[in-house]
Short mmCIF file of C-alpha atoms and ligand atoms in Angstrom, two decimals:
data_model
loop_
_atom_site.label_atom_id
_atom_site.label_comp_id
_atom_site.label_asym_id
_atom_site.label_seq_id
_atom_site.Cartn_x
_atom_site.Cartn_y
_atom_site.Cartn_z
CA MET A 1 149.08 -104.17 227.16
CA THR A 2 145.57 -103.54 228.44
CA ILE A 3 143.96 -100.12 228.74
CA ARG A 4 141.55 -99.82 231.59
CA LEU A 5 138.29 -98.04 230.73
CA THR A 6 137.56 -95.26 233.19
CA TRP A 7 134.97 -92.48 232.94
CA ARG A 8 137.83 -90.01 232.75
CA ARG A 9 139.39 -91.77 229.73
CA ILE A 10 136.05 -92.08 227.96
CA GLY A 11 135.49 -88.37 228.54
CA ILE A 12 138.90 -87.50 227.09
CA ALA A 13 138.28 -89.72 224.04
CA VAL A 14 134.90 -88.13 223.32
CA ALA A 15 136.35 -84.62 223.73
CA ALA A 16 139.19 -85.53 221.33
CA LEU A 17 136.68 -86.81 218.74
CA ILE A 18 134.60 -83.63 218.95
CA LEU A 19 137.70 -81.46 218.71
CA GLY A 20 138.96 -83.49 215.73
CA GLY A 21 135.60 -83.08 213.99
CA LEU A 22 135.59 -79.34 214.60
CA LEU A 23 139.17 -79.06 213.31
CA PHE A 24 138.24 -80.97 210.15
CA ALA A 25 135.22 -78.71 209.57
CA TRP A 26 137.35 -75.60 210.23
CA SER A 27 140.09 -76.76 207.84
CA GLY A 28 137.61 -76.59 204.92
CA LEU A 29 138.70 -80.02 203.65
CA PHE A 30 135.15 -81.39 203.78
CA TYR A 31 133.76 -80.99 200.26
CA ILE A 32 130.28 -79.43 200.19
CA GLY A 33 130.07 -78.91 196.40
CA ALA A 34 127.15 -80.59 194.58
CA THR A 35 129.37 -81.83 191.72
CA GLY A 36 130.25 -85.51 191.79
CA GLY A 37 127.11 -86.55 193.65
CA HIS A 38 126.80 -88.72 196.76
CA TRP A 39 128.25 -92.18 197.11
CA GLY A 40 125.60 -94.82 196.48
CA VAL A 41 125.55 -95.72 200.16
CA THR A 42 125.09 -92.09 201.24
CA ASN A 43 122.17 -91.74 198.81
CA TRP A 44 120.57 -94.88 200.14
CA PHE A 45 121.09 -93.84 203.77
CA LEU A 46 119.64 -90.33 203.34
CA HIS A 47 116.56 -91.61 201.52
CA TRP A 48 116.09 -94.36 204.10
CA VAL A 49 116.14 -91.80 206.94
CA MET A 50 113.68 -89.59 205.03
CA GLN A 51 111.28 -92.49 204.34
CA ASN A 52 111.31 -93.62 207.97
CA SER A 53 110.68 -90.11 209.25
CA VAL A 54 107.81 -89.48 206.83
CA ARG A 55 106.24 -92.83 207.69
CA THR A 56 106.38 -92.13 211.45
CA TYR A 57 105.18 -88.51 211.41
CA ALA A 58 102.41 -89.26 208.89
CA LEU A 59 100.72 -91.41 211.57
CA GLN A 60 99.40 -88.24 213.23
CA VAL A 61 97.89 -86.78 210.03
CA GLU A 62 94.08 -86.79 209.93
CA ALA A 63 92.06 -88.88 207.44
CA PRO A 64 91.99 -87.24 204.01
CA PRO A 65 88.93 -85.46 202.57
CA ASP A 66 87.37 -86.84 199.35
CA LEU A 67 90.46 -86.83 197.09
CA GLY A 68 88.33 -87.65 194.04
CA ASP A 69 86.67 -84.18 194.23
CA PRO A 70 87.37 -82.60 190.79
CA ALA A 71 87.51 -79.08 192.34
CA LEU A 72 90.24 -80.16 194.77
CA LEU A 73 92.20 -81.72 191.90
CA ALA A 74 91.90 -78.57 189.75
CA ARG A 75 93.20 -76.32 192.55
CA GLY A 76 96.11 -78.70 193.17
CA ALA A 77 96.99 -78.90 189.47
CA GLY A 78 96.85 -75.11 189.03
CA HIS A 79 99.41 -74.65 191.79
CA TYR A 80 101.52 -77.66 190.81
CA ALA A 81 102.24 -76.20 187.33
CA THR A 82 104.17 -73.23 188.72
CA GLY A 83 104.99 -74.31 192.30
CA CYS A 84 106.23 -77.89 191.81
CA ALA A 85 106.66 -78.84 188.12
CA PRO A 86 109.86 -76.78 187.61
CA CYS A 87 111.55 -79.11 190.14
CA HIS A 88 109.56 -82.32 189.61
CA GLY A 89 108.33 -82.27 185.99
CA ALA A 90 104.79 -83.34 185.07
CA PRO A 91 103.09 -85.66 182.54
CA GLY A 92 104.66 -84.75 179.20
CA GLU A 93 106.97 -82.12 180.76
CA LYS A 94 110.52 -82.84 181.93
CA GLN A 95 111.81 -81.06 185.03
CA ASN A 96 113.89 -77.90 184.51
CA PRO A 97 117.40 -79.18 183.58
CA VAL A 98 119.00 -76.77 186.08
CA VAL A 99 117.55 -78.60 189.10
CA ALA A 100 118.98 -81.95 187.97
CA HIS A 101 122.32 -80.59 189.21
CA SER A 102 121.21 -80.01 192.80
CA LEU A 103 122.04 -82.59 195.47
CA PRO A 104 119.84 -84.44 196.14
CA ALA A 105 118.18 -83.78 192.76
CA PRO A 106 114.38 -83.60 192.99
CA PRO A 107 112.85 -86.81 191.59
CA ASP A 108 111.32 -86.28 188.12
CA PHE A 109 107.65 -87.29 188.43
CA SER A 110 107.27 -87.36 184.63
CA GLU A 111 109.28 -90.59 184.90
CA ARG A 112 108.32 -92.08 188.25
CA LEU A 113 106.46 -91.23 191.45
CA ASP A 114 106.94 -93.43 194.53
CA ASP A 115 103.90 -94.96 196.10
CA TRP A 116 103.18 -92.96 199.27
CA SER A 117 99.86 -93.03 201.17
CA PRO A 118 97.75 -89.81 201.10
CA GLN A 119 98.81 -89.02 204.69
CA GLN A 120 102.48 -89.51 203.78
CA PHE A 121 102.13 -87.20 200.76
CA PHE A 122 100.48 -84.69 203.10
CA GLN A 123 103.39 -84.90 205.55
CA ILE A 124 105.94 -84.30 202.75
CA VAL A 125 104.10 -81.37 201.14
CA GLN A 126 103.09 -79.72 204.43
CA HIS A 127 106.52 -79.89 206.08
CA GLY A 128 109.00 -80.23 203.21
CA VAL A 129 112.22 -82.26 203.55
CA ARG A 130 115.15 -80.87 205.50
CA TYR A 131 118.65 -80.83 203.88
CA SER A 132 117.17 -81.40 200.42
CA GLY A 133 115.60 -78.19 199.11
CA MET A 134 112.07 -79.65 199.16
CA PRO A 135 110.14 -76.61 200.52
CA ALA A 136 107.47 -76.65 203.26
CA TRP A 137 103.95 -75.32 202.47
CA PRO A 138 104.14 -71.52 202.97
CA LYS A 139 100.81 -71.31 204.82
CA PRO A 140 100.69 -74.33 207.17
CA GLU A 141 97.26 -73.28 208.51
CA ARG A 142 95.75 -73.96 205.05
CA ARG A 143 95.61 -77.74 205.37
CA ASP A 144 92.82 -77.79 202.75
CA GLU A 145 95.32 -76.44 200.19
CA VAL A 146 97.88 -79.12 201.06
CA TRP A 147 95.17 -81.76 200.52
CA SER A 148 94.54 -80.32 197.05
CA LEU A 149 98.17 -81.11 196.16
CA VAL A 150 97.79 -84.60 197.61
CA ALA A 151 94.76 -85.09 195.32
CA LEU A 152 96.94 -84.06 192.38
CA LEU A 153 99.86 -86.34 193.39
CA GLU A 154 97.47 -89.28 193.74
CA ALA A 155 96.11 -88.65 190.22
CA LEU A 156 99.41 -87.70 188.55
CA PRO A 157 100.67 -91.12 187.40
CA SER A 158 97.41 -91.80 185.53
CA LEU A 159 97.03 -88.36 183.89
CA SER A 160 97.80 -88.09 180.18
CA PRO A 161 99.86 -85.03 179.12
CA GLY A 162 96.70 -83.52 177.59
CA GLU A 163 94.57 -84.04 180.70
CA TYR A 164 97.33 -82.61 182.87
CA ARG A 165 97.70 -79.50 180.70
CA ARG A 166 93.98 -78.79 180.82
CA LEU A 167 93.85 -79.23 184.60
CA ALA A 168 96.95 -77.12 185.19
CA HIS A 169 96.47 -74.32 182.67
CA GLY A 170 92.71 -74.24 182.07
CA GLU A 171 91.73 -72.31 178.96
CA GLU A 172 95.29 -70.93 178.70
CA ALA A 173 96.53 -74.42 177.75
CA ALA A 174 95.41 -73.73 174.19
CA ARG A 175 97.29 -70.41 174.05
CA SER A 176 100.75 -71.36 175.33
CA ALA A 177 103.41 -73.85 174.28
CA PRO A 178 103.68 -77.04 176.35
CA GLY A 179 106.31 -76.73 179.08
CA GLY A 180 106.32 -72.93 179.06
CA SER A 181 104.40 -70.98 181.65
CA ALA A 182 101.36 -69.39 180.04
CA ALA A 183 102.52 -66.01 178.73
CA LEU A 184 100.97 -64.92 175.46
CA GLY A 185 98.67 -62.16 176.56
CA GLY A 186 99.04 -59.29 174.09
CA LEU A 187 102.51 -57.81 173.84
CA SER A 188 101.32 -54.20 174.00
CA ASP A 189 99.57 -54.69 177.34
CA PRO A 190 101.96 -54.78 180.35
CA ALA A 191 99.41 -56.78 182.37
CA GLY A 192 99.03 -59.32 179.53
CA PRO A 193 101.33 -62.03 180.91
CA VAL A 194 99.93 -61.51 184.41
CA LEU A 195 96.35 -61.81 183.18
CA ALA A 196 97.35 -65.01 181.36
CA ASP A 197 98.63 -66.36 184.69
CA CYS A 198 95.39 -65.45 186.53
CA ALA A 199 93.31 -66.90 183.68
CA ARG A 200 94.86 -70.36 184.15
CA CYS A 201 92.58 -70.69 187.17
CA HIS A 202 90.01 -67.87 187.00
CA ASN A 203 89.57 -67.72 183.18
CA ARG A 204 89.77 -64.35 181.46
CA ASP A 205 86.07 -63.79 182.21
CA GLY A 206 86.61 -64.28 185.96
CA LEU A 207 84.01 -67.05 186.22
CA GLY A 208 86.52 -69.80 187.02
CA ARG A 209 86.30 -73.44 185.98
CA ASP A 210 85.82 -77.00 187.26
CA GLY A 211 82.70 -76.43 189.36
CA ASP A 212 83.46 -74.40 192.46
CA ALA A 213 87.23 -74.92 192.32
CA PHE A 214 87.91 -71.18 192.07
CA PRO A 215 85.93 -68.19 193.39
CA ILE A 216 83.99 -66.03 190.92
CA ILE A 217 85.83 -62.71 190.66
CA ALA A 218 83.94 -61.25 187.65
CA GLY A 219 82.10 -58.06 188.56
CA GLN A 220 83.57 -57.96 192.07
CA SER A 221 84.22 -54.49 193.50
CA GLU A 222 87.52 -53.17 192.08
CA ALA A 223 88.60 -51.64 195.40
CA TYR A 224 88.04 -54.98 197.19
CA LEU A 225 89.89 -56.92 194.47
CA LEU A 226 92.95 -54.68 194.76
CA ASP A 227 92.89 -54.66 198.57
CA THR A 228 92.59 -58.44 198.74
CA LEU A 229 95.25 -59.06 196.05
CA ARG A 230 97.72 -56.91 198.01
CA ALA A 231 96.80 -58.87 201.14
CA PHE A 232 97.55 -62.17 199.33
CA ALA A 233 100.85 -60.77 198.00
CA ASP A 234 102.21 -59.80 201.39
CA GLY A 235 100.75 -62.79 203.25
CA ARG A 236 98.08 -60.98 205.35
CA ARG A 237 95.46 -63.15 203.64
CA HIS A 238 96.62 -66.72 204.00
CA SER A 239 96.79 -68.78 200.83
CA GLY A 240 99.78 -70.74 199.54
CA ILE A 241 97.97 -71.00 196.18
CA MET A 242 97.11 -67.29 195.69
CA GLN A 243 100.23 -65.75 197.27
CA PRO A 244 102.68 -66.65 194.47
CA PRO A 245 100.63 -65.27 191.52
CA ALA A 246 99.76 -62.09 193.47
CA ALA A 247 103.34 -61.56 194.65
CA ARG A 248 105.01 -62.15 191.29
CA ALA A 249 102.59 -59.80 189.48
CA GLY A 250 103.79 -56.54 191.09
CA ASP A 251 101.52 -53.69 192.15
CA GLU A 252 101.05 -52.04 188.75
CA ALA A 253 99.83 -55.24 187.13
CA LEU A 254 97.58 -55.97 190.14
CA ARG A 255 95.80 -52.65 189.55
CA ALA A 256 95.32 -53.56 185.90
CA VAL A 257 93.93 -57.05 186.55
CA ALA A 258 91.68 -55.77 189.37
CA ALA A 259 90.18 -53.27 186.90
CA HIS A 260 89.87 -55.99 184.25
CA TYR A 261 88.00 -58.45 186.47
CA ALA A 262 85.77 -55.77 188.05
CA ALA A 263 84.59 -54.90 184.52
CA GLN A 264 83.60 -58.48 183.56
CA PRO A 265 79.89 -59.36 183.67
CA ARG A 266 78.96 -61.57 186.61
CA ALA A 267 77.06 -64.59 185.32
CA PRO A 268 77.00 -67.34 187.89
CA ALA A 269 74.82 -70.41 187.71
CA PRO A 270 73.04 -70.75 191.07
CA ALA A 271 72.97 -74.32 192.36
CA PRO A 272 69.62 -75.72 193.53
CA ALA A 273 69.20 -75.67 197.31
CA ASP A 274 66.65 -76.75 199.92
CA PRO A 275 63.97 -73.98 200.38
CA GLU A 276 64.05 -74.30 204.18
CA LEU A 277 67.81 -73.78 204.20
CA LEU A 278 67.41 -70.74 201.94
CA ALA A 279 64.75 -69.26 204.24
CA GLN A 280 67.05 -69.66 207.26
CA GLY A 281 69.92 -68.08 205.28
CA GLU A 282 67.76 -65.16 204.17
CA ARG A 283 66.72 -64.41 207.78
CA ILE A 284 70.38 -64.28 208.85
CA ALA A 285 71.35 -62.09 205.92
CA ARG A 286 68.48 -59.61 206.39
CA GLU A 287 68.01 -59.58 210.16
CA GLY A 288 71.17 -61.07 211.67
CA ILE A 289 70.94 -63.28 214.79
CA PRO A 290 70.36 -60.91 217.74
CA ALA A 291 70.72 -63.68 220.36
CA GLN A 292 74.29 -64.34 219.13
CA GLN A 293 75.07 -60.67 218.45
CA VAL A 294 75.40 -61.36 214.73
CA PRO A 295 74.56 -58.25 212.65
CA ALA A 296 72.58 -58.51 209.41
CA CYS A 297 75.03 -59.51 206.64
CA LEU A 298 73.32 -57.14 204.22
CA SER A 299 74.16 -54.17 206.46
CA CYS A 300 77.68 -54.53 204.99
CA HIS A 301 77.20 -56.81 201.96
CA GLY A 302 73.90 -55.39 200.62
CA ASP A 303 73.64 -53.13 197.56
CA ASP A 304 73.32 -49.88 199.56
CA ALA A 305 76.22 -50.78 201.83
CA LEU A 306 78.45 -51.57 198.84
CA ARG A 307 77.62 -48.20 197.27
CA ARG A 308 78.71 -46.52 200.52
CA ASN A 309 81.82 -48.67 200.89
CA PRO A 310 83.10 -50.26 197.68
CA SER A 311 86.06 -51.85 199.43
CA TRP A 312 83.72 -54.55 200.85
CA PRO A 313 83.03 -57.64 198.75
CA ARG A 314 79.75 -58.56 197.10
CA LEU A 315 78.69 -62.11 197.88
CA ASP A 316 75.66 -62.56 195.61
CA GLY A 317 76.10 -65.28 193.02
CA GLN A 318 79.37 -66.56 194.57
CA HIS A 319 79.82 -70.36 194.92
CA ALA A 320 78.26 -71.57 198.19
CA GLY A 321 81.25 -73.88 198.74
CA TYR A 322 83.70 -70.98 198.46
CA LEU A 323 81.69 -68.76 200.88
CA ARG A 324 81.44 -71.61 203.37
CA ARG A 325 85.18 -72.36 203.17
CA GLN A 326 86.01 -68.68 203.84
CA LEU A 327 83.78 -68.55 206.94
CA GLU A 328 85.23 -71.84 208.20
CA ALA A 329 88.76 -70.55 207.56
CA TRP A 330 88.07 -67.46 209.74
CA GLN A 331 86.71 -69.73 212.48
CA ALA A 332 89.90 -71.81 212.32
CA GLY A 333 92.10 -68.68 212.40
CA ALA A 334 93.33 -69.49 208.88
CA ARG A 335 91.79 -66.74 206.69
CA GLY A 336 93.26 -63.32 207.43
CA GLY A 337 92.29 -60.81 204.75
CA GLY A 338 92.43 -57.21 203.60
CA SER A 339 92.56 -54.01 205.63
CA ARG A 340 89.09 -54.47 207.24
CA HIS A 341 88.93 -58.23 207.70
CA ILE A 342 88.87 -58.04 211.51
CA LEU A 343 85.22 -56.89 211.24
CA MET A 344 84.42 -60.09 209.42
CA GLN A 345 86.48 -62.27 211.75
CA THR A 346 84.22 -61.21 214.65
CA VAL A 347 81.05 -61.98 212.67
CA ALA A 348 82.29 -65.38 211.44
CA ASP A 349 83.35 -66.50 214.92
CA ARG A 350 79.74 -66.18 216.15
CA LEU A 351 78.12 -68.45 213.53
CA THR A 352 77.35 -72.16 214.03
CA PRO A 353 78.15 -74.63 211.22
CA ASP A 354 74.44 -74.84 210.28
CA GLN A 355 74.16 -71.08 210.02
CA VAL A 356 77.33 -70.93 207.89
CA GLY A 357 75.81 -73.47 205.49
CA ALA A 358 72.43 -71.69 205.31
CA VAL A 359 73.70 -68.17 204.74
CA SER A 360 76.29 -69.35 202.16
CA ALA A 361 73.57 -71.17 200.23
CA TRP A 362 71.33 -68.08 200.26
CA PHE A 363 73.97 -65.69 198.90
CA ALA A 364 74.92 -68.25 196.22
CA ALA A 365 71.32 -68.68 195.13
CA ARG A 366 70.66 -64.94 195.12
CA GLY A 367 71.73 -64.75 191.48
CA VAL A 368 73.10 -61.68 189.79
CA ARG A 369 71.94 -58.26 191.01
C1 HEC B 401 113.17 -76.38 194.78
C2 HEC B 401 112.79 -77.66 194.25
C3 HEC B 401 111.51 -78.29 194.77
C4 HEC B 401 110.24 -77.79 194.72
C5 HEC B 401 109.78 -76.41 194.23
C6 HEC B 401 109.37 -78.84 195.17
N1 HEC B 401 110.11 -79.94 195.53
FE1 HEC B 401 109.36 -81.74 196.11
N2 HEC B 401 111.27 -82.45 196.40
C7 HEC B 401 112.42 -81.75 196.11
C8 HEC B 401 113.55 -82.59 196.46
C9 HEC B 401 115.01 -82.20 196.32
C10 HEC B 401 113.03 -83.81 196.93
C11 HEC B 401 113.82 -85.05 197.40
C12 HEC B 401 113.82 -85.16 198.90
C13 HEC B 401 114.48 -86.44 199.38
O1 HEC B 401 114.34 -87.48 198.73
O2 HEC B 401 115.11 -86.39 200.43
C14 HEC B 401 111.59 -83.69 196.87
C15 HEC B 401 110.70 -84.70 197.24
C16 HEC B 401 109.34 -84.66 197.03
C17 HEC B 401 108.45 -85.77 197.25
C18 HEC B 401 108.86 -87.18 197.70
C19 HEC B 401 109.29 -87.93 196.48
C20 HEC B 401 109.84 -89.29 196.78
O3 HEC B 401 109.21 -90.26 196.40
O4 HEC B 401 110.90 -89.38 197.38
C21 HEC B 401 107.19 -85.34 196.94
C22 HEC B 401 105.90 -86.15 196.96
C23 HEC B 401 107.30 -83.95 196.55
N3 HEC B 401 108.61 -83.58 196.62
C24 HEC B 401 106.21 -83.16 196.16
C25 HEC B 401 106.32 -81.80 195.87
C26 HEC B 401 105.19 -80.94 195.62
C27 HEC B 401 103.73 -81.37 195.60
C28 HEC B 401 105.70 -79.69 195.38
C29 HEC B 401 104.94 -78.40 195.11
C30 HEC B 401 104.02 -78.00 196.17
C31 HEC B 401 107.15 -79.78 195.47
N4 HEC B 401 107.48 -81.07 195.78
C32 HEC B 401 107.99 -78.71 195.27
C33 HEC B 401 112.49 -80.49 195.58
C34 HEC B 401 111.43 -79.64 195.31
C1 HEC B 402 96.78 -71.67 190.64
C2 HEC B 402 95.44 -71.14 190.54
C3 HEC B 402 95.27 -69.63 190.71
C4 HEC B 402 95.92 -68.63 190.03
C5 HEC B 402 97.04 -68.74 189.02
C6 HEC B 402 95.33 -67.41 190.50
N1 HEC B 402 94.35 -67.68 191.43
FE1 HEC B 402 93.22 -66.32 192.40
N2 HEC B 402 92.45 -67.79 193.60
C7 HEC B 402 92.73 -69.13 193.48
C8 HEC B 402 92.13 -69.84 194.60
C9 HEC B 402 92.19 -71.34 194.85
C10 HEC B 402 91.48 -68.85 195.39
C11 HEC B 402 90.74 -69.08 196.71
C12 HEC B 402 91.73 -68.73 197.82
C13 HEC B 402 91.27 -69.06 199.21
O1 HEC B 402 90.67 -70.12 199.41
O2 HEC B 402 91.57 -68.26 200.10
C14 HEC B 402 91.71 -67.59 194.73
C15 HEC B 402 91.22 -66.37 195.20
C16 HEC B 402 91.33 -65.18 194.52
C17 HEC B 402 90.70 -63.93 194.90
C18 HEC B 402 89.83 -63.71 196.14
C19 HEC B 402 88.40 -63.75 195.76
C20 HEC B 402 87.51 -63.22 196.85
O3 HEC B 402 86.30 -63.20 196.63
O4 HEC B 402 88.00 -62.81 197.92
C21 HEC B 402 91.04 -63.00 193.97
C22 HEC B 402 90.62 -61.55 193.93
C23 HEC B 402 91.90 -63.67 192.99
N3 HEC B 402 92.04 -64.98 193.35
C24 HEC B 402 92.43 -63.03 191.88
C25 HEC B 402 93.49 -63.58 191.14
C26 HEC B 402 94.30 -62.82 190.20
C27 HEC B 402 94.09 -61.36 189.87
C28 HEC B 402 95.26 -63.68 189.74
C29 HEC B 402 96.43 -63.35 188.84
C30 HEC B 402 97.37 -62.37 189.36
C31 HEC B 402 95.00 -64.98 190.34
N4 HEC B 402 93.93 -64.87 191.19
C32 HEC B 402 95.71 -66.14 190.07
C33 HEC B 402 93.47 -69.71 192.47
C34 HEC B 402 94.31 -69.03 191.58
C1 HEC B 403 80.54 -54.93 209.69
C2 HEC B 403 80.51 -55.27 208.30
C3 HEC B 403 80.25 -56.72 207.96
C4 HEC B 403 79.19 -57.52 208.31
C5 HEC B 403 78.02 -57.17 209.22
C6 HEC B 403 79.39 -58.77 207.62
N1 HEC B 403 80.53 -58.72 206.88
FE1 HEC B 403 81.25 -60.22 205.70
N2 HEC B 403 82.87 -59.07 205.21
C7 HEC B 403 83.11 -57.79 205.67
C8 HEC B 403 84.38 -57.32 205.16
C9 HEC B 403 85.03 -55.99 205.45
C10 HEC B 403 84.89 -58.38 204.36
C11 HEC B 403 86.20 -58.40 203.58
C12 HEC B 403 87.26 -59.11 204.41
C13 HEC B 403 88.58 -59.21 203.69
O1 HEC B 403 89.28 -58.20 203.64
O2 HEC B 403 88.90 -60.29 203.20
C14 HEC B 403 83.90 -59.45 204.40
C15 HEC B 403 84.04 -60.66 203.72
C16 HEC B 403 83.13 -61.70 203.79
C17 HEC B 403 83.30 -62.97 203.14
C18 HEC B 403 84.46 -63.37 202.23
C19 HEC B 403 84.13 -62.97 200.82
C20 HEC B 403 85.14 -63.37 199.81
O3 HEC B 403 84.88 -63.12 198.62
O4 HEC B 403 86.18 -63.95 200.14
C21 HEC B 403 82.21 -63.74 203.46
C22 HEC B 403 81.92 -65.16 203.02
C23 HEC B 403 81.37 -62.93 204.32
N3 HEC B 403 81.96 -61.69 204.51
C24 HEC B 403 80.15 -63.37 204.84
C25 HEC B 403 79.38 -62.63 205.71
C26 HEC B 403 78.17 -63.13 206.32
C27 HEC B 403 77.58 -64.50 206.05
C28 HEC B 403 77.71 -62.16 207.14
C29 HEC B 403 76.49 -62.18 208.02
C30 HEC B 403 76.41 -63.29 208.96
C31 HEC B 403 78.65 -61.03 207.03
N4 HEC B 403 79.63 -61.36 206.16
C32 HEC B 403 78.51 -59.84 207.72
C33 HEC B 403 82.27 -57.05 206.49
C34 HEC B 403 81.10 -57.50 207.05
#
């Protein structure tokens, strides 16, 4: 017997298949539990699809910045310790045993890390992996932060457990047990564990570590610190690195750590800079740029202005690289900020790259006032 293929018959067959599939899904017989694992072939197929997709979409990712920059590596490691290591482990630290029972289980990088190119790592960390629990970066506009994790992933296989702990926990590495999150900050002080978390990156003295990896927050205005920490916590200031520590601290502890850091002496080490650049920066800071409708920076960031309005930040003695990155982030629409940041958005938008470099260098070189 022969069955003639007609469009009508093909249509009926397809409809029957779809209906059968829906009936099977409705019956509840398909097992979605994570116990038992995938068949070998399913595992292979899913990973093959993921690898192909990453390879294709990574073609549109820009060339990486200098991934050997120690500051980039330190920022990436600081985040990795709390944002990635619980799922993926780290040199000398196994992954949390709970996640080994998810399907697919996150690969344990303390054992093995596949060889992806920097752009492919970027694609995975920026966008996550669908159907697997690998999260996307919470602030996609902060591509610089994603690159800091790529720098860490590139270095990870060659880091010793000791090097990793220093990079991830800073001075707190010496205070806490390996594998635990830093948490030994004075049992009588409710902000103790929170301060220990902040200190992994900013140190307890607020001066940071690893060059200009982290902004100097010692001696910053307390009102600005609290305003900006709340903005990180609820996502109005965009940072996938700062949002988690600010959000998990809770408001009471944020008040306490803002007061702590505001009370620390500011003792930055100004980097040498070209005198001509400094002169250009000083003119912008003192006089503004009338032709571009840029007001004098010191009208808001000078000593008198800060006495009038302590919720604005002081910039003197801050790392030039940090100041420059903030101005560039506003220009790219990636900064956000506290309750008054729109004022600053308007100013930043009017500066050229040269002017950003000059004025950042001048505030950094201004020393402590
Ligand atoms: C909730 C657990 C979880 C967290 C947190 C997590 N991941 Fe993943 N990650 C996964 C899972 C699951 C996979 C496997 C995806 C697959 O193979 O389809 C994965 C895959 C990866 C891969 C590809 C590994 C390979 O060779 O197949 C990289 C790289 C990666 N993650 C990096 C990171 C980084 C960096 C972070 C922190 C910013 C992070 N992950 C946070 C669960 C997680
Ligand atoms: C994993 C490292 C890390 C941890 C932990 C961390 N920070 Fe930060 N912090 C950063 C980075 C990186 C930036 C720069 C963010 C940016 O580029 O927008 C930053 C920025 C800040 C700023 C903004 C400085 C300014 O001049 O506007 C403040 C304030 C701050 N952190 C305070 C804290 C406090 C308080 C804690 C603890 C609750 C904390 N940080 C925990 C890395 C960290
Ligand atoms: C009208 C007042 C005003 C003027 C003028 C002004 N700023 Fe600001 N600036 C602010 C405010 C308010 C903030 C805090 C934004 C926030 O909430 O994050 C800020 C923040 C900044 C920051 C980020 C500091 C940090 O720690 O993250 C930089 C950098 C900065 N300003 C540079 C400048 C420069 C350079 C000029 C001059 C070209 C300038 N500002 C002029 C009001 C001003």
